[in-house]
Each structure stands twice: as C-alpha cells, then as structure tokens.
Tab-separated table of C-alpha atoms in Angstrom:
chain	number	residue	atom	x	y	z
N	30	UNK	CA	-28.966	-62.860	-2.362
N	31	UNK	CA	-29.304	-63.610	-5.639
N	32	UNK	CA	-31.581	-60.557	-6.312
N	33	UNK	CA	-29.110	-58.528	-4.811
N	34	UNK	CA	-26.658	-59.433	-7.015
N	35	UNK	CA	-28.682	-59.116	-10.187
N	36	UNK	CA	-29.918	-55.611	-8.972
N	37	UNK	CA	-26.348	-54.415	-8.347
N	38	UNK	CA	-25.452	-55.876	-11.962
N	39	UNK	CA	-28.219	-53.866	-13.442
N	40	UNK	CA	-26.951	-50.681	-11.701
N	41	UNK	CA	-23.470	-51.279	-13.091
N	42	UNK	CA	-24.768	-51.711	-16.582
N	43	UNK	CA	-26.846	-48.563	-16.712
N	44	UNK	CA	-24.129	-46.645	-14.914
N	45	UNK	CA	-21.839	-47.997	-17.552
N	46	UNK	CA	-24.396	-46.718	-20.311
N	47	UNK	CA	-25.080	-43.449	-19.083
N	48	UNK	CA	-21.264	-42.785	-18.928
N	49	UNK	CA	-20.817	-44.133	-22.562
N	50	UNK	CA	-23.877	-41.722	-23.686
N	51	UNK	CA	-22.397	-39.099	-22.131
N	52	UNK	CA	-19.047	-39.436	-23.387
N	53	UNK	CA	-20.765	-39.641	-26.949
N	54	UNK	CA	-22.709	-36.914	-26.322
N	55	UNK	CA	-19.401	-34.786	-25.668
N	56	UNK	CA	-17.804	-36.099	-28.753
N	57	UNK	CA	-20.686	-35.044	-31.173
N	58	UNK	CA	-20.420	-31.707	-29.873
N	59	UNK	CA	-16.913	-31.389	-31.012
N	60	UNK	CA	-16.854	-29.354	-34.789
N	61	UNK	CA	-14.713	-31.330	-37.433
N	62	UNK	CA	-14.882	-30.739	-40.744
N	63	UNK	CA	-12.413	-33.089	-42.489
N	64	UNK	CA	-11.272	-31.902	-46.228
N	65	UNK	CA	-10.497	-34.308	-48.842
N	66	UNK	CA	-8.076	-33.539	-51.811
N	67	UNK	CA	-8.384	-36.130	-54.455
N	68	UNK	CA	-4.807	-36.231	-55.931
N	69	UNK	CA	-5.609	-39.591	-57.656
N	70	UNK	CA	-7.939	-37.842	-59.897
N	71	UNK	CA	-6.007	-34.817	-60.091
N	72	UNK	CA	-2.645	-36.977	-61.160
N	73	UNK	CA	-4.616	-39.332	-63.678
N	74	UNK	CA	-6.992	-36.303	-65.102
N	75	UNK	CA	-3.908	-34.131	-65.712
N	76	UNK	CA	-2.433	-33.883	-69.231
N	77	UNK	CA	1.381	-35.208	-69.318
N	78	UNK	CA	2.391	-31.887	-70.720
N	79	UNK	CA	0.877	-30.371	-67.261
N	80	UNK	CA	2.894	-32.612	-64.871
N	81	UNK	CA	4.365	-29.351	-63.570
N	82	UNK	CA	0.933	-27.894	-62.295
N	83	UNK	CA	0.492	-31.136	-60.268
N	84	UNK	CA	4.350	-31.111	-58.942
N	85	UNK	CA	3.885	-27.567	-57.694
N	86	UNK	CA	0.512	-28.322	-56.127
N	87	UNK	CA	1.723	-31.504	-54.228
N	88	UNK	CA	5.575	-31.132	-53.865
N	89	UNK	CA	5.392	-33.814	-51.215
N	90	UNK	CA	4.599	-36.522	-53.564
N	91	UNK	CA	7.589	-35.982	-55.887
N	92	UNK	CA	10.893	-35.718	-54.252
N	93	UNK	CA	12.815	-36.590	-57.026
N	94	UNK	CA	13.492	-34.854	-60.338
N	95	UNK	CA	12.962	-37.537	-62.666
N	96	UNK	CA	9.553	-36.929	-64.441
N	97	UNK	CA	10.113	-40.163	-66.614
N	98	UNK	CA	8.550	-42.552	-63.492
N	99	UNK	CA	5.273	-40.180	-63.272
N	100	UNK	CA	4.705	-39.518	-66.795
N	101	UNK	CA	4.857	-43.406	-67.313
N	102	UNK	CA	2.188	-44.126	-64.748
N	103	UNK	CA	0.004	-41.383	-66.323
N	104	UNK	CA	0.031	-43.536	-69.648
N	105	UNK	CA	0.592	-47.097	-68.764
N	106	UNK	CA	-2.750	-48.731	-69.619
N	107	UNK	CA	-2.732	-50.801	-66.398
N	108	UNK	CA	-2.292	-47.461	-64.029
N	109	UNK	CA	-5.096	-46.365	-65.902
N	110	UNK	CA	-7.365	-49.258	-65.451
N	111	UNK	CA	-6.522	-49.171	-61.955
N	112	UNK	CA	-7.668	-45.431	-61.729
N	113	UNK	CA	-11.007	-46.159	-63.331
N	114	UNK	CA	-11.662	-49.103	-60.781
N	115	UNK	CA	-11.200	-46.550	-57.971
N	116	UNK	CA	-13.522	-44.025	-59.473
N	117	UNK	CA	-15.872	-46.266	-59.895
N	118	UNK	CA	-15.800	-47.655	-56.221
N	119	UNK	CA	-14.986	-44.096	-55.083
N	120	UNK	CA	-16.823	-41.807	-57.085
N	121	UNK	CA	-18.780	-40.531	-54.281
N	122	UNK	CA	-16.298	-40.223	-51.380
N	123	UNK	CA	-18.774	-38.379	-49.007
N	124	UNK	CA	-19.627	-41.597	-46.865
N	125	UNK	CA	-15.868	-42.291	-46.193
N	126	UNK	CA	-15.084	-38.452	-45.279
N	127	UNK	CA	-18.241	-38.718	-42.690
N	128	UNK	CA	-16.372	-41.533	-41.112
N	129	UNK	CA	-13.317	-39.468	-40.966
N	130	UNK	CA	-15.237	-36.616	-38.813
N	131	UNK	CA	-16.611	-39.436	-36.689
N	132	UNK	CA	-12.958	-40.664	-36.163
N	133	UNK	CA	-11.613	-37.584	-35.548
N	134	UNK	CA	-14.133	-36.234	-33.280
N	135	UNK	CA	-13.388	-38.814	-31.036
N	136	UNK	CA	-9.759	-38.562	-31.571
N	137	UNK	CA	-10.039	-34.567	-30.551
N	138	UNK	CA	-11.726	-35.885	-27.565
N	139	UNK	CA	-9.115	-38.171	-26.315
N	140	UNK	CA	-6.098	-36.058	-27.699
N	141	UNK	CA	-7.382	-32.657	-27.485
N	142	UNK	CA	-4.057	-31.083	-28.835
N	143	UNK	CA	-4.083	-32.944	-31.799
N	144	UNK	CA	-4.430	-31.083	-35.278
N	145	UNK	CA	-7.319	-31.956	-37.579
N	146	UNK	CA	-5.606	-33.389	-40.741
N	147	UNK	CA	-6.368	-33.037	-44.227
N	148	UNK	CA	-7.083	-36.447	-46.271
N	149	UNK	CA	-5.413	-37.047	-49.434
N	150	UNK	CA	-6.373	-39.799	-51.647
N	151	UNK	CA	-3.903	-41.395	-53.753
N	152	UNK	CA	-3.418	-44.484	-55.832
N	153	UNK	CA	0.474	-46.041	-54.705
N	154	UNK	CA	2.329	-48.652	-55.851
N	155	UNK	CA	0.292	-51.470	-54.264
N	156	UNK	CA	2.023	-51.557	-51.127
N	157	UNK	CA	0.140	-53.149	-48.393
N	158	UNK	CA	2.086	-51.797	-45.777
N	159	UNK	CA	1.360	-48.307	-46.659
N	160	UNK	CA	-2.314	-48.477	-46.862
N	161	UNK	CA	-3.215	-45.626	-44.900
N	162	UNK	CA	-0.593	-43.119	-43.245
N	163	UNK	CA	-1.117	-40.577	-40.575
N	164	UNK	CA	1.142	-37.835	-40.763
N	165	UNK	CA	0.449	-34.923	-38.398
N	166	UNK	CA	-1.646	-32.688	-40.635
N	167	UNK	CA	-2.045	-35.519	-43.374
N	168	UNK	CA	-3.703	-38.484	-43.794
N	169	UNK	CA	-2.878	-40.223	-47.105
N	170	UNK	CA	-5.148	-43.032	-48.344
N	171	UNK	CA	-4.062	-45.580	-50.958
N	172	UNK	CA	-7.363	-46.404	-52.727
N	173	UNK	CA	-6.140	-49.017	-54.740
N	174	UNK	CA	-5.468	-51.370	-51.903
N	175	UNK	CA	-9.606	-50.613	-50.810
N	176	UNK	CA	-11.709	-52.181	-53.521
N	177	UNK	CA	-12.838	-55.441	-51.981
N	178	UNK	CA	-10.850	-58.199	-50.992
N	179	UNK	CA	-12.234	-60.277	-54.232
N	180	UNK	CA	-11.101	-57.617	-56.591
N	181	UNK	CA	-9.358	-58.785	-59.873
N	182	UNK	CA	-6.567	-56.739	-59.452
N	183	UNK	CA	-5.334	-58.381	-55.917
N	184	UNK	CA	-2.735	-61.340	-56.268
N	185	UNK	CA	-1.983	-61.203	-52.514
N	186	UNK	CA	-2.472	-64.156	-49.973
N	187	UNK	CA	-5.714	-64.305	-48.567
N	188	UNK	CA	-4.865	-63.453	-45.349
N	189	UNK	CA	-3.626	-60.118	-46.530
N	190	UNK	CA	-6.182	-59.056	-49.143
N	191	UNK	CA	-8.717	-60.000	-46.603
N	192	UNK	CA	-8.365	-55.930	-45.253
N	193	UNK	CA	-8.447	-54.573	-48.821
N	194	UNK	CA	-11.818	-53.651	-48.160
N	195	UNK	CA	-13.609	-49.836	-47.428
N	196	UNK	CA	-14.634	-50.796	-43.908
N	197	UNK	CA	-10.684	-51.131	-43.244
N	198	UNK	CA	-9.720	-47.418	-43.865
N	199	UNK	CA	-10.671	-46.241	-40.386
N	200	UNK	CA	-8.975	-48.887	-38.508
N	201	UNK	CA	-5.931	-48.730	-40.859
N	202	UNK	CA	-5.735	-45.016	-39.971
N	203	UNK	CA	-5.881	-45.405	-35.945
N	204	UNK	CA	-3.168	-47.980	-36.442
N	205	UNK	CA	-0.881	-45.348	-38.240
N	206	UNK	CA	-2.183	-42.782	-35.777
N	207	UNK	CA	-1.380	-44.991	-32.451
N	208	UNK	CA	1.941	-46.268	-33.803
N	209	UNK	CA	3.453	-42.518	-33.930
N	210	UNK	CA	1.932	-42.019	-30.206
N	211	UNK	CA	3.429	-45.164	-28.603
N	212	UNK	CA	6.991	-44.972	-27.153
N	213	UNK	CA	8.941	-47.731	-28.996
N	214	UNK	CA	9.185	-50.484	-26.454
N	215	UNK	CA	12.663	-50.852	-24.843
N	216	UNK	CA	12.516	-54.458	-24.151
N	217	UNK	CA	12.119	-56.710	-27.083
N	218	UNK	CA	10.584	-59.740	-25.430
N	219	UNK	CA	7.196	-61.174	-26.424
N	220	UNK	CA	5.119	-59.648	-23.456
N	221	UNK	CA	6.362	-56.222	-24.630
N	222	UNK	CA	5.131	-56.760	-28.150
N	223	UNK	CA	2.010	-58.084	-27.101
N	224	UNK	CA	1.102	-55.085	-25.092
N	225	UNK	CA	2.330	-52.580	-27.425
N	226	UNK	CA	-0.011	-53.855	-30.162
N	227	UNK	CA	-2.543	-54.414	-27.472
N	228	UNK	CA	-2.263	-50.239	-26.674
N	229	UNK	CA	-3.127	-49.540	-30.478
N	230	UNK	CA	-6.317	-52.172	-30.714
N	231	UNK	CA	-7.869	-50.759	-27.145
N	232	UNK	CA	-7.252	-47.329	-29.036
N	233	UNK	CA	-9.526	-48.450	-31.627
N	234	UNK	CA	-12.333	-49.696	-28.846
N	235	UNK	CA	-12.444	-45.649	-27.928
N	236	UNK	CA	-11.684	-44.085	-31.409
N	237	UNK	CA	-13.772	-46.467	-33.278
N	238	UNK	CA	-16.544	-47.431	-30.741
N	239	UNK	CA	-19.275	-48.550	-33.492
N	240	UNK	CA	-16.637	-51.244	-35.083
N	241	UNK	CA	-17.002	-54.891	-34.270
N	242	UNK	CA	-13.873	-56.587	-32.476
N	243	UNK	CA	-13.461	-58.216	-35.832
N	244	UNK	CA	-13.043	-55.156	-37.978
N	245	UNK	CA	-10.586	-53.526	-35.295
N	246	UNK	CA	-8.500	-56.405	-35.458
N	247	UNK	CA	-8.630	-57.248	-38.973
N	248	UNK	CA	-10.234	-60.826	-38.590
N	249	UNK	CA	-13.535	-62.610	-39.714
N	250	UNK	CA	-15.699	-62.855	-37.009
N	251	UNK	CA	-15.100	-66.690	-36.976
N	252	UNK	CA	-11.772	-65.549	-35.953
N	253	UNK	CA	-12.407	-63.702	-33.194
N	254	UNK	CA	-14.671	-66.692	-31.816
N	255	UNK	CA	-11.924	-68.815	-32.087
N	256	UNK	CA	-9.619	-66.794	-30.126
N	257	UNK	CA	-12.086	-66.176	-27.280
N	258	UNK	CA	-12.979	-70.018	-27.238
N	259	UNK	CA	-9.127	-70.645	-27.068
N	260	UNK	CA	-7.689	-67.436	-25.124
N	261	UNK	CA	-7.180	-69.770	-22.088
N	262	UNK	CA	-5.203	-72.612	-23.675
N	263	UNK	CA	-3.093	-69.858	-25.747
N	264	UNK	CA	-2.127	-68.462	-22.214
N	265	UNK	CA	-1.256	-71.433	-20.620
N	266	UNK	CA	0.862	-72.300	-23.636
N	267	UNK	CA	3.202	-69.121	-23.440
N	268	UNK	CA	3.678	-69.506	-19.564
N	269	UNK	CA	4.521	-73.325	-19.711
N	270	UNK	CA	6.839	-72.547	-22.770
N	271	UNK	CA	7.918	-69.583	-20.979
N	272	UNK	CA	7.790	-67.447	-23.870
N	273	UNK	CA	6.842	-64.067	-22.402
N	274	UNK	CA	10.174	-62.573	-21.667
N	275	UNK	CA	11.666	-64.267	-24.246
N	276	UNK	CA	13.330	-62.298	-26.891
N	277	UNK	CA	13.822	-64.805	-29.630
N	278	UNK	CA	12.641	-63.012	-32.676
N	279	UNK	CA	10.973	-66.035	-34.070
N	280	UNK	CA	7.965	-65.521	-31.393
N	281	UNK	CA	7.222	-62.225	-33.638
N	282	UNK	CA	6.856	-64.085	-36.708
N	283	UNK	CA	4.793	-66.470	-34.817
N	284	UNK	CA	2.554	-64.731	-32.782
N	285	UNK	CA	2.792	-60.714	-33.606
N	286	UNK	CA	3.269	-60.393	-37.225
N	287	UNK	CA	0.651	-60.830	-40.230
N	288	UNK	CA	0.300	-64.742	-41.311
N	289	UNK	CA	-2.140	-67.017	-42.282
N	290	UNK	CA	-1.691	-68.795	-38.773
N	291	UNK	CA	-0.182	-68.697	-35.881
N	292	UNK	CA	2.496	-70.947	-35.104
N	293	UNK	CA	1.876	-73.252	-31.891
N	294	UNK	CA	3.351	-76.207	-33.774
N	295	UNK	CA	0.034	-77.956	-32.801
N	296	UNK	CA	-2.867	-79.612	-34.503
N	297	UNK	CA	-4.467	-76.101	-33.861
N	298	UNK	CA	-2.068	-73.944	-36.295
N	299	UNK	CA	-4.918	-74.915	-38.803
N	300	UNK	CA	-7.764	-73.213	-37.366
N	301	UNK	CA	-5.982	-70.141	-35.451
N	302	UNK	CA	-5.657	-67.063	-37.169
N	303	UNK	CA	-2.184	-65.017	-37.178
N	304	UNK	CA	-1.403	-62.283	-34.538
N	305	UNK	CA	-3.159	-64.120	-31.933
N	306	UNK	CA	-0.156	-62.673	-29.350
N	307	UNK	CA	-1.730	-59.280	-30.628
N	308	UNK	CA	-5.016	-60.107	-29.919
N	309	UNK	CA	-4.240	-61.728	-26.283
N	310	UNK	CA	-2.131	-58.118	-25.499
N	311	UNK	CA	-5.239	-56.358	-26.496
N	312	UNK	CA	-6.926	-58.782	-23.680
N	313	UNK	CA	-4.143	-57.753	-21.136
N	314	UNK	CA	-4.719	-53.852	-22.071
N	315	UNK	CA	-8.339	-53.958	-21.554
N	316	UNK	CA	-7.911	-55.846	-18.441
N	317	UNK	CA	-5.350	-53.009	-16.961
N	318	UNK	CA	-7.972	-50.140	-18.204
N	319	UNK	CA	-10.904	-51.658	-16.171
N	320	UNK	CA	-8.857	-52.063	-13.055
N	321	UNK	CA	-6.805	-48.563	-13.362
N	322	UNK	CA	-7.966	-45.045	-13.846
N	323	UNK	CA	-5.777	-43.752	-16.702
N	324	UNK	CA	-6.273	-41.881	-19.648
N	325	UNK	CA	-5.843	-43.144	-23.251
N	326	UNK	CA	-3.190	-40.706	-23.692
N	327	UNK	CA	-1.257	-42.150	-20.682
N	328	UNK	CA	-1.937	-45.132	-21.584
N	329	UNK	CA	-0.152	-44.971	-24.412
N	330	UNK	CA	2.935	-43.772	-22.476
N	331	UNK	CA	2.809	-46.341	-19.603
N	332	UNK	CA	5.651	-49.254	-20.060
N	333	UNK	CA	4.326	-52.777	-20.761
N	334	UNK	CA	6.010	-54.087	-17.396
N	335	UNK	CA	3.721	-52.102	-15.322
N	336	UNK	CA	0.748	-52.530	-17.427
N	337	UNK	CA	1.257	-56.546	-17.190
N	338	UNK	CA	1.737	-56.217	-13.527
N	339	UNK	CA	-1.068	-53.890	-12.717
N	340	UNK	CA	-3.635	-55.355	-15.256
N	341	UNK	CA	-4.942	-58.523	-13.418
N	342	UNK	CA	-5.126	-59.971	-16.061
N	343	UNK	CA	-6.877	-63.758	-16.096
N	344	UNK	CA	-8.165	-65.349	-19.118
N	345	UNK	CA	-11.718	-66.518	-19.603
N	346	UNK	CA	-11.686	-70.428	-19.354
C-alpha cells in the first residue's frame, strides 16, 4: 500500500513538473521587448534654461505651471547627490529591463489583452508608497527607493527600508498591476481584506515564478518560516476571537497594513512580522486555486466570500 502511494505521489509530481514546463515554454515564446526611458538622467542632465524641452517631452510629470520647484530640484545639492548615487547603482539598467521582459511575458500569458507598457525611471520624493506605479501604458519606477536597505540616505524604520532593494522592483510592479485589476471589496471585514491581499500575492506566484515567497511578500526568510510554523496558531486566534467577519478598522492596522510586527497583544508579537493577515489570505487563495479550476484573471474578480467558502483552507499543524 505504501509503495502504491509513493508511485501515485511520484506521478503527480512529474505531472506537475511537466505542466509547469509546458507553461514556461509557452511563456518563453511570447515576444516582449520592454522600452525603458531614463527620465531621471534626462532631467538631471538638462540645463535649467532647457527645462521647457523636458516638460514638452514628458508632460505627464509636470502637471502645474510653476517651474520653480523643478528648477530648485535641478540645483539642490542633496538631489544632485541622490542622482549620483542612483547612477552608480543603475548605470546599466539592462539586467532590470530583462527582468521586466520576463515579467511581462508572464503578464501577457495570463492577461493576453494587456498592453506592453513603457518603463520610465524617475527620482521622486522618497515616497515609499509610490515606489513603482503601473498605469496602463506606463510603469514608473522611483529608483531612489531601490538603492539597498542599508543606504545612507534612508532614515526610515527597518521594516520599511528592508524592501528598498533592486530585487523588490518586480514584486512592487506586480502589486501595482494586480491592485488595478482586483475589484474593490464591498465588505470591510477582516477576511475580505485578507483575501484581497492574498489575490495579489497569488498573482506573484504565477507572474514571478522564480521569486521566493520571502521576496514576493517582502519578508526575510526567517519571517516566512515564522508564519509557516505559526499558521495554525494564528488561524485559531482569529477564529476564537471571532475576528474574520469583524469590521473593526483596528484589525487592518494590526494584521494587514505594513508594520514592524503584528499585534496579537501576546508574547509572540515581538517575533511576528507585520501583515500576517495578508500572508494567511495568500494561503487561503492558494488553497482555493488547488481546489477550483479558474484562471488568474477570473480569480481576481471572484468575491472573497466565495473564495473562502470554496477554498477548503485548513492550516498545517
């Protein structure tokens, strides 16, 4: 009997590998050639008297008529230093462009109607809520926020600057892409928020197949391990405290929003990473996709209640 089970498991394993190989082969055949424009270089290498030329070339970056802000940024020593540091790190943007090609091959495979965007690199205002923005025909990447978590410029909490790494550019782009494609959840309860986040994390499973779970989540490997080891405990905590259908806005801060740790108000808080509710939402969506035959684009549109009820989610003990 044991030998029979072993053979079945082995067959399923190879079937899964063959399927994955088939998908990746099809993805590889999709023609994608991402164009990159270095607005950061064009802006800082333009003389102040020629600002009008840049405005004409990139009108969407200059919504107002006040040139003083831009002229000051051109001349300000600190921004010149930021520009120099960005150029040191990204003088050759080709490796990142190749990653964009790989990402958008997968995007075209799963979302065939998607337009291939143009990538524009900028130096923004250190706004970590807008590191990478996907907007139909454009992807805007703020390179000043991808210099490495230990860079001297960053005076942010560790849990925020941890993801100021080049390796986070693609996960950030996928987050922006999927948020635009997931309908806003009408229910404000915790389980709806968890599954909303879980959808965009599951999209990374398919669109970034070579990335680790830690990279997709923006966690360290140790934080992923903590979640895996405490999954059953966390789930029981949510159930016993009747949190899943609660609309208490504090639960978003405690378990969904970026934070140095999650707030169970227990001893485990010091060891827990932030956003564990999003991580569990990811596991629920993964379970749903194992038990239901739907496409990624269909998944993003299915309401949280249906996903939860049909997921057959059962955390590992």
